[in-house]
Amino acid sequence: MNKVLVTGGAGYIGSHACKALKAAGFTPVTFDNLVTGWRDAVKFGPFEQGDLLDRVRLDEVFAKHQPIAVMHFAALSQVGESMSQPGLYWRNNVGGSLTLIEAAVAAGCKKFVFSSTCATYGDQDNVILDETSAQYPINAYGASKRAIEDILRDFEAAHELQHVIFRYFNVAGADPESEVGEFHQPETHLIPLMLDAIAGKRSALTIYGDDYATPDGTCIRDYVHVCDLVDAHVLGLKWLQSDKGSRVFNLGTGSGFSVREVLDHSRAVTNQTVPHHIGARRLGDCTKLVSGSFRAVEELGWQPKRSTLDQMISDAWRWHQTGHYSG
Ligand code: UDP
């Protein structure tokens, strides 16, 4: 059986990965504690409820399904929350990942795809962020992900755990067929919050600071479509299957957009005004995060197809109007 254990498969990116894995001929087995994920989002393979800190449960699931690989998405991922509750991030992200990695190695499952983040790079002015850039995270979220990258390297040295690390830039958009989409409660991410404000589901969007050293004063991010992102994961899995060894890949487009630019595009795509006001900076936010790497394109053969800002907003808007989960 071509089973892949997908932690966080009930979440935003994990559920899209399950769809892509199924389309590529794999069977995604979702492992999720449903704290932030949704049972309704598990549509493409078996579901196993459990927590990454529960080693006994993990051992059971590895023994039952005997996956050929792990795709590890499950994590807490809010920059602001990581600054106010760092213990939660270190325990859940680092402790949970370590438990998972140990369980995988014990079960003889030694191919591992890991969701890391551009937040591991931190705020580096005028530095092209590629996979060789130094990592100086400025928030606990980024620090927790960098620590997991270190764990993977140590487990490769000691136990031959082959891994692909993907450092995501800002993931956006939704499945064009609206089978799955982004649905966080509470929502903290820019594009869904903007769409909520447009739809009148919440009051005005707060722009977190307009006094950054950028042309319009708001933070710049590199947005990548969730479908393109998960396509890269399938390619990463195939990379590991062909024994090419461990590798790190940035997943971004190389184009940066400020918060104000995202707002302008949202207005154009939806043809509606975006109620907003300027607020204080959010603790832990980097000024600019844009990928300067084409490694995934050159080495994995990754070809982003939907990662224009307008396409991402328009796919997110379609999902926003039609899709949601209730449990
Ligand atoms: N942002 C904002 N208002 C919001 C949410 C986000 O101005 O209500 C900004 C945030 O400061 C950052 C960008 O939008 O510069 C993207 O934030 P998001 O939380 O979506 O992703 P992150 O970059 O933190 O992973």
Tab-separated table of C-alpha atoms and ligand atoms in Angstrom:
chain	number	residue	atom	x	y	z
A	1	MET	CA	0.000	0.000	0.000
A	2	ASN	CA	1.155	3.487	-0.841
A	3	LYS	CA	0.103	5.031	2.459
A	4	VAL	CA	1.462	8.351	3.630
A	5	LEU	CA	0.882	9.505	7.198
A	6	VAL	CA	-0.280	13.120	6.998
A	7	THR	CA	-0.165	14.884	10.355
A	8	GLY	CA	-2.472	17.871	10.356
A	9	GLY	CA	-4.394	16.391	7.427
A	10	ALA	CA	-7.579	17.992	8.772
A	11	GLY	CA	-6.058	21.461	8.560
A	12	TYR	CA	-5.799	23.974	5.747
A	13	ILE	CA	-2.597	22.893	4.009
A	14	GLY	CA	-2.778	19.254	5.137
A	15	SER	CA	-6.242	18.737	3.641
A	16	HIS	CA	-5.097	20.118	0.284
A	17	ALA	CA	-2.050	17.820	0.494
A	18	CYS	CA	-4.332	14.819	1.058
A	19	LYS	CA	-6.254	15.695	-2.093
A	20	ALA	CA	-3.017	16.017	-4.111
A	21	LEU	CA	-1.630	12.784	-2.675
A	22	LYS	CA	-4.770	10.877	-3.584
A	23	ALA	CA	-4.667	12.310	-7.115
A	24	ALA	CA	-1.046	11.133	-7.377
A	25	GLY	CA	-1.959	7.545	-6.400
A	26	PHE	CA	-1.068	7.610	-2.691
A	27	THR	CA	-3.390	6.918	0.235
A	28	PRO	CA	-3.209	9.783	2.723
A	29	VAL	CA	-3.816	8.704	6.340
A	30	THR	CA	-4.720	11.795	8.332
A	31	PHE	CA	-3.437	12.014	11.906
A	32	ASP	CA	-4.943	15.043	13.629
A	33	ASN	CA	-6.048	16.028	17.122
A	34	LEU	CA	-8.803	18.272	15.689
A	35	VAL	CA	-7.790	21.158	17.941
A	36	THR	CA	-7.483	23.477	14.950
A	37	GLY	CA	-8.401	21.025	12.176
A	38	TRP	CA	-11.810	19.867	10.976
A	39	ARG	CA	-13.161	16.321	10.661
A	40	ASP	CA	-15.162	17.560	7.644
A	41	ALA	CA	-11.898	18.334	5.845
A	42	VAL	CA	-10.776	14.685	5.906
A	43	LYS	CA	-12.166	13.494	2.575
A	44	PHE	CA	-9.418	11.668	0.765
A	45	GLY	CA	-8.365	8.746	2.982
A	46	PRO	CA	-8.584	7.214	6.464
A	47	PHE	CA	-8.684	9.330	9.607
A	48	GLU	CA	-6.900	8.610	12.882
A	49	GLN	CA	-7.556	11.016	15.715
A	50	GLY	CA	-4.618	11.546	18.018
A	51	ASP	CA	-2.126	13.951	19.460
A	52	LEU	CA	1.514	14.141	18.442
A	53	LEU	CA	2.566	14.135	22.079
A	54	ASP	CA	0.885	10.729	22.532
A	55	ARG	CA	3.631	8.257	21.601
A	56	VAL	CA	1.471	5.195	22.328
A	57	ARG	CA	-1.193	6.389	19.910
A	58	LEU	CA	1.423	7.201	17.271
A	59	ASP	CA	2.945	3.712	17.599
A	60	GLU	CA	-0.520	2.180	17.119
A	61	VAL	CA	-1.118	4.203	13.965
A	62	PHE	CA	2.301	3.388	12.465
A	63	ALA	CA	1.726	-0.329	13.188
A	64	LYS	CA	-1.780	-0.294	11.724
A	65	HIS	CA	-1.047	1.592	8.488
A	66	GLN	CA	2.689	0.992	7.906
A	67	PRO	CA	3.088	4.219	5.944
A	68	ILE	CA	5.926	4.556	3.443
A	69	ALA	CA	6.485	8.177	4.475
A	70	VAL	CA	5.349	10.958	6.792
A	71	MET	CA	4.185	14.408	5.738
A	72	HIS	CA	4.248	16.528	8.834
A	73	PHE	CA	1.987	19.588	8.720
A	74	ALA	CA	0.500	19.580	12.230
A	75	ALA	CA	1.666	22.650	14.117
A	76	LEU	CA	0.584	25.824	15.778
A	77	SER	CA	1.404	28.555	13.270
A	78	GLN	CA	0.386	31.981	14.485
A	79	VAL	CA	3.230	34.437	14.853
A	80	GLY	CA	1.399	36.693	17.325
A	81	GLU	CA	0.240	33.825	19.546
A	82	SER	CA	3.751	32.372	19.558
A	83	MET	CA	5.022	35.591	21.108
A	84	SER	CA	2.453	35.623	23.908
A	85	GLN	CA	2.515	31.837	24.540
A	86	PRO	CA	5.991	30.578	23.608
A	87	GLY	CA	5.700	27.529	25.881
A	88	LEU	CA	2.739	26.313	23.861
A	89	TYR	CA	4.792	26.538	20.678
A	90	TRP	CA	7.882	24.814	22.031
A	91	ARG	CA	5.851	22.024	23.639
A	92	ASN	CA	3.427	21.448	20.802
A	93	ASN	CA	5.631	22.064	17.765
A	94	VAL	CA	9.025	20.888	18.980
A	95	GLY	CA	7.890	18.291	21.541
A	96	GLY	CA	5.213	16.932	19.209
A	97	SER	CA	7.575	16.735	16.239
A	98	LEU	CA	10.269	15.006	18.271
A	99	THR	CA	7.757	12.403	19.446
A	100	LEU	CA	6.585	11.870	15.878
A	101	ILE	CA	10.127	11.595	14.508
A	102	GLU	CA	11.073	9.055	17.179
A	103	ALA	CA	7.935	7.016	16.471
A	104	ALA	CA	8.610	7.101	12.711
A	105	VAL	CA	12.198	5.916	13.146
A	106	ALA	CA	11.112	3.185	15.565
A	107	ALA	CA	8.568	1.996	13.003
A	108	GLY	CA	11.208	1.962	10.252
A	109	CYS	CA	9.464	4.769	8.341
A	110	LYS	CA	12.448	6.866	7.280
A	111	LYS	CA	11.125	9.234	4.649
A	112	PHE	CA	9.881	12.489	6.103
A	113	VAL	CA	8.504	15.653	4.509
A	114	PHE	CA	8.411	18.615	6.864
A	115	SER	CA	6.555	21.955	6.760
A	116	SER	CA	8.953	24.627	7.813
A	117	THR	CA	8.684	28.342	7.286
A	118	CYS	CA	10.354	31.469	5.991
A	119	ALA	CA	9.892	32.757	9.566
A	120	THR	CA	13.046	30.761	10.366
A	121	TYR	CA	15.025	33.396	8.404
A	122	GLY	CA	13.813	36.349	10.444
A	123	ASP	CA	14.228	39.990	9.471
A	124	GLN	CA	17.231	40.255	7.155
A	125	ASP	CA	17.321	43.504	5.229
A	126	ASN	CA	18.676	43.325	1.695
A	127	VAL	CA	19.516	39.640	1.952
A	128	ILE	CA	18.276	37.300	-0.739
A	129	LEU	CA	16.517	34.559	1.174
A	130	ASP	CA	17.563	31.266	-0.295
A	131	GLU	CA	18.044	27.898	1.333
A	132	THR	CA	21.628	28.737	2.305
A	133	SER	CA	20.672	31.959	4.114
A	134	ALA	CA	21.354	32.129	7.827
A	135	GLN	CA	18.336	31.538	10.051
A	136	TYR	CA	17.674	34.148	12.722
A	137	PRO	CA	13.999	33.791	13.675
A	138	ILE	CA	12.501	36.739	15.539
A	139	ASN	CA	9.424	34.925	16.847
A	140	ALA	CA	8.823	31.708	18.778
A	141	TYR	CA	6.953	30.157	15.851
A	142	GLY	CA	9.997	30.493	13.565
A	143	ALA	CA	12.332	29.389	16.355
A	144	SER	CA	10.264	26.260	16.986
A	145	LYS	CA	10.394	25.324	13.294
A	146	ARG	CA	14.128	25.919	13.080
A	147	ALA	CA	14.619	23.624	16.081
A	148	ILE	CA	12.683	20.863	14.298
A	149	GLU	CA	14.900	21.276	11.243
A	150	ASP	CA	17.894	20.677	13.554
A	151	ILE	CA	16.249	17.572	15.002
A	152	LEU	CA	15.728	16.175	11.503
A	153	ARG	CA	19.406	16.683	10.648
A	154	ASP	CA	20.493	14.920	13.843
A	155	PHE	CA	18.137	12.011	13.159
A	156	GLU	CA	19.475	11.710	9.653
A	157	ALA	CA	23.007	11.442	10.999
A	158	ALA	CA	22.067	8.912	13.653
A	159	HIS	CA	19.214	6.973	12.027
A	160	GLU	CA	19.322	7.710	8.271
A	161	LEU	CA	16.034	9.579	8.376
A	162	GLN	CA	15.793	11.062	4.884
A	163	HIS	CA	13.888	14.292	4.869
A	164	VAL	CA	12.724	17.105	2.671
A	165	ILE	CA	12.220	20.424	4.446
A	166	PHE	CA	9.939	22.961	2.773
A	167	ARG	CA	10.231	26.529	3.997
A	168	TYR	CA	6.905	28.088	3.099
A	169	PHE	CA	6.390	31.719	2.398
A	170	ASN	CA	2.743	32.907	2.801
A	171	VAL	CA	0.256	30.270	1.776
A	172	ALA	CA	-3.055	31.470	0.333
A	173	GLY	CA	-5.923	30.447	-1.935
A	174	ALA	CA	-8.086	27.352	-1.888
A	175	ASP	CA	-8.899	24.249	-3.870
A	176	PRO	CA	-10.516	25.541	-7.118
A	177	GLU	CA	-13.184	22.843	-6.724
A	178	SER	CA	-13.909	24.129	-3.210
A	179	GLU	CA	-13.771	20.624	-1.707
A	180	VAL	CA	-11.399	22.008	0.915
A	181	GLY	CA	-10.282	25.501	1.857
A	182	GLU	CA	-8.949	27.743	4.577
A	183	PHE	CA	-11.122	27.848	7.674
A	184	HIS	CA	-9.455	28.807	10.927
A	185	GLN	CA	-11.267	29.649	14.112
A	186	PRO	CA	-10.228	32.171	15.151
A	187	GLU	CA	-8.880	33.447	11.833
A	188	THR	CA	-5.649	35.444	11.977
A	189	HIS	CA	-4.375	35.419	8.383
A	190	LEU	CA	-4.502	38.414	6.137
A	191	ILE	CA	-6.439	37.272	3.060
A	192	PRO	CA	-9.299	35.408	4.810
A	193	LEU	CA	-9.639	38.271	7.294
A	194	MET	CA	-9.820	40.714	4.405
A	195	LEU	CA	-12.519	38.622	2.723
A	196	ASP	CA	-14.427	38.426	6.005
A	197	ALA	CA	-14.309	42.226	6.261
A	198	ILE	CA	-15.512	42.582	2.664
A	199	ALA	CA	-18.374	40.149	3.324
A	200	GLY	CA	-19.338	42.012	6.489
A	201	LYS	CA	-18.631	38.932	8.624
A	202	ARG	CA	-16.388	41.028	10.853
A	203	SER	CA	-15.604	44.644	11.375
A	204	ALA	CA	-12.855	46.434	9.503
A	205	LEU	CA	-9.501	44.816	8.875
A	206	THR	CA	-6.682	46.206	10.988
A	207	ILE	CA	-3.461	46.794	9.082
A	208	TYR	CA	-0.737	45.951	11.562
A	209	GLY	CA	1.490	48.977	11.176
A	210	ASP	CA	2.228	51.332	8.277
A	211	ASP	CA	5.571	52.597	9.530
A	212	TYR	CA	7.802	49.778	8.269
A	213	ALA	CA	10.750	50.529	5.988
A	214	THR	CA	8.881	49.523	2.824
A	215	PRO	CA	7.611	51.716	-0.044
A	216	ASP	CA	4.091	52.046	1.434
A	217	GLY	CA	5.031	51.363	5.057
A	218	THR	CA	3.261	48.003	5.327
A	219	CYS	CA	4.894	44.568	5.571
A	220	ILE	CA	5.796	42.661	2.429
A	221	ARG	CA	5.157	38.953	1.948
A	222	ASP	CA	5.554	36.406	-0.852
A	223	TYR	CA	2.233	34.624	-1.386
A	224	VAL	CA	2.057	31.098	-2.827
A	225	HIS	CA	-1.081	29.175	-3.776
A	226	VAL	CA	-1.880	26.246	-1.510
A	227	CYS	CA	-2.422	23.944	-4.531
A	228	ASP	CA	1.010	24.783	-5.932
A	229	LEU	CA	2.509	24.328	-2.492
A	230	VAL	CA	1.078	20.831	-2.027
A	231	ASP	CA	2.123	19.857	-5.565
A	232	ALA	CA	5.676	20.537	-4.410
A	233	HIS	CA	5.111	18.141	-1.501
A	234	VAL	CA	4.168	15.323	-3.855
A	235	LEU	CA	7.343	16.066	-5.827
A	236	GLY	CA	9.285	16.071	-2.541
A	237	LEU	CA	7.880	12.667	-1.671
A	238	LYS	CA	8.915	11.318	-5.065
A	239	TRP	CA	12.347	12.860	-4.558
A	240	LEU	CA	12.707	10.852	-1.335
A	241	GLN	CA	11.360	7.715	-3.010
A	242	SER	CA	14.100	7.971	-5.605
A	243	ASP	CA	16.688	8.151	-2.795
A	244	LYS	CA	18.043	11.540	-3.743
A	245	GLY	CA	18.757	12.358	-0.103
A	246	SER	CA	17.717	15.098	2.267
A	247	ARG	CA	17.185	18.587	0.898
A	248	VAL	CA	15.748	21.976	1.872
A	249	PHE	CA	13.506	23.908	-0.521
A	250	ASN	CA	11.967	27.354	-0.227
A	251	LEU	CA	8.411	27.523	-1.529
A	252	GLY	CA	7.610	31.033	-2.680
A	253	THR	CA	7.252	32.844	-5.979
A	254	GLY	CA	9.930	35.508	-5.588
A	255	SER	CA	7.360	38.328	-5.810
A	256	GLY	CA	6.579	40.386	-2.745
A	257	PHE	CA	3.315	42.215	-2.035
A	258	SER	CA	2.669	44.693	0.741
A	259	VAL	CA	-0.440	44.490	2.910
A	260	ARG	CA	-1.800	47.527	1.073
A	261	GLU	CA	-1.182	45.870	-2.284
A	262	VAL	CA	-3.040	42.746	-1.150
A	263	LEU	CA	-5.870	45.013	-0.099
A	264	ASP	CA	-5.924	46.714	-3.512
A	265	HIS	CA	-5.986	43.370	-5.319
A	266	SER	CA	-8.772	42.103	-3.041
A	267	ARG	CA	-10.822	45.157	-3.886
A	268	ALA	CA	-10.256	44.588	-7.619
A	269	VAL	CA	-11.021	40.848	-7.534
A	270	THR	CA	-14.177	41.106	-5.440
A	271	ASN	CA	-15.245	44.478	-6.808
A	272	GLN	CA	-16.020	45.572	-3.263
A	273	THR	CA	-14.440	47.959	-0.818
A	274	VAL	CA	-12.312	46.581	2.004
A	275	PRO	CA	-13.143	48.303	5.276
A	276	HIS	CA	-9.854	48.809	7.097
A	277	HIS	CA	-7.914	50.985	9.467
A	278	ILE	CA	-4.312	51.284	10.557
A	279	GLY	CA	-3.361	49.713	13.869
A	280	ALA	CA	-0.203	49.065	15.844
A	281	ARG	CA	2.507	46.700	14.690
A	282	ARG	CA	2.042	43.023	15.612
A	283	LEU	CA	4.820	41.684	17.816
A	284	GLY	CA	7.079	39.269	15.942
A	285	ASP	CA	6.280	40.452	12.399
A	286	CYS	CA	9.181	40.656	9.944
A	287	THR	CA	9.314	43.662	7.603
A	288	LYS	CA	9.809	41.691	4.417
A	289	LEU	CA	9.876	37.985	3.569
A	290	VAL	CA	10.366	37.152	-0.094
A	291	SER	CA	11.978	34.017	-1.467
A	292	GLY	CA	15.031	34.468	-3.651
A	293	SER	CA	15.376	30.856	-4.642
A	294	PHE	CA	14.484	28.755	-7.680
A	295	ARG	CA	15.798	25.509	-6.236
A	296	ALA	CA	12.370	23.852	-6.132
A	297	VAL	CA	11.789	24.744	-9.783
A	298	GLU	CA	15.237	23.633	-10.898
A	299	GLU	CA	15.667	20.491	-8.828
A	300	LEU	CA	12.153	19.234	-8.122
A	301	GLY	CA	10.648	20.365	-11.415
A	302	TRP	CA	8.063	22.397	-9.483
A	303	GLN	CA	5.864	24.545	-11.702
A	304	PRO	CA	3.554	26.898	-9.798
A	305	LYS	CA	0.354	27.317	-11.816
A	306	ARG	CA	-2.044	29.336	-9.679
A	307	SER	CA	0.254	31.578	-7.630
A	308	THR	CA	-0.693	34.989	-8.965
A	309	LEU	CA	-2.148	37.192	-6.260
A	310	ASP	CA	-5.416	37.649	-8.167
A	311	GLN	CA	-5.853	33.887	-8.660
A	312	MET	CA	-5.188	33.211	-4.980
A	313	ILE	CA	-7.658	35.852	-3.846
A	314	SER	CA	-10.245	34.721	-6.361
A	315	ASP	CA	-9.964	31.030	-5.322
A	316	ALA	CA	-10.112	32.050	-1.659
A	317	TRP	CA	-13.139	34.260	-2.376
A	318	ARG	CA	-15.023	31.395	-4.094
A	319	TRP	CA	-14.353	29.101	-1.125
A	320	HIS	CA	-15.218	31.902	1.277
A	321	GLN	CA	-18.656	32.291	-0.289
A	322	THR	CA	-19.534	28.603	-0.618
A	323	GLY	CA	-17.434	26.452	1.654
A	324	HIS	CA	-17.037	26.038	5.378
A	325	TYR	CA	-16.750	23.230	7.929
A	326	SER	CA	-19.068	22.682	10.841
A	327	GLY	CA	-17.170	19.993	12.698
B	1	UDP	N1	-1.720	41.387	8.725
B	1	UDP	C1	-2.423	42.566	8.957
B	1	UDP	N2	-3.653	42.483	9.547
B	1	UDP	C2	-4.214	41.294	9.898
B	1	UDP	C3	-3.489	40.101	9.659
B	1	UDP	C4	-2.248	40.198	9.063
B	1	UDP	O1	-1.954	43.663	8.658
B	1	UDP	O2	-5.327	41.296	10.442
B	1	UDP	C5	-0.396	41.464	8.107
B	1	UDP	C6	0.719	40.904	8.996
B	1	UDP	O3	1.226	41.911	9.824
B	1	UDP	C7	1.725	40.421	7.947
B	1	UDP	C8	0.860	40.027	6.752
B	1	UDP	O4	-0.401	40.664	6.950
B	1	UDP	O5	2.545	41.488	7.554
B	1	UDP	C9	0.633	38.542	6.656
B	1	UDP	O6	0.205	38.068	7.928
B	1	UDP	P1	-0.396	36.627	8.136
B	1	UDP	O7	-0.827	36.524	9.574
B	1	UDP	O8	-1.423	36.352	7.094
B	1	UDP	O9	0.828	35.655	7.842
B	1	UDP	P2	2.305	35.614	8.495
B	1	UDP	O10	3.162	36.465	7.600
B	1	UDP	O11	2.226	36.093	9.896
B	1	UDP	O12	2.678	34.159	8.410
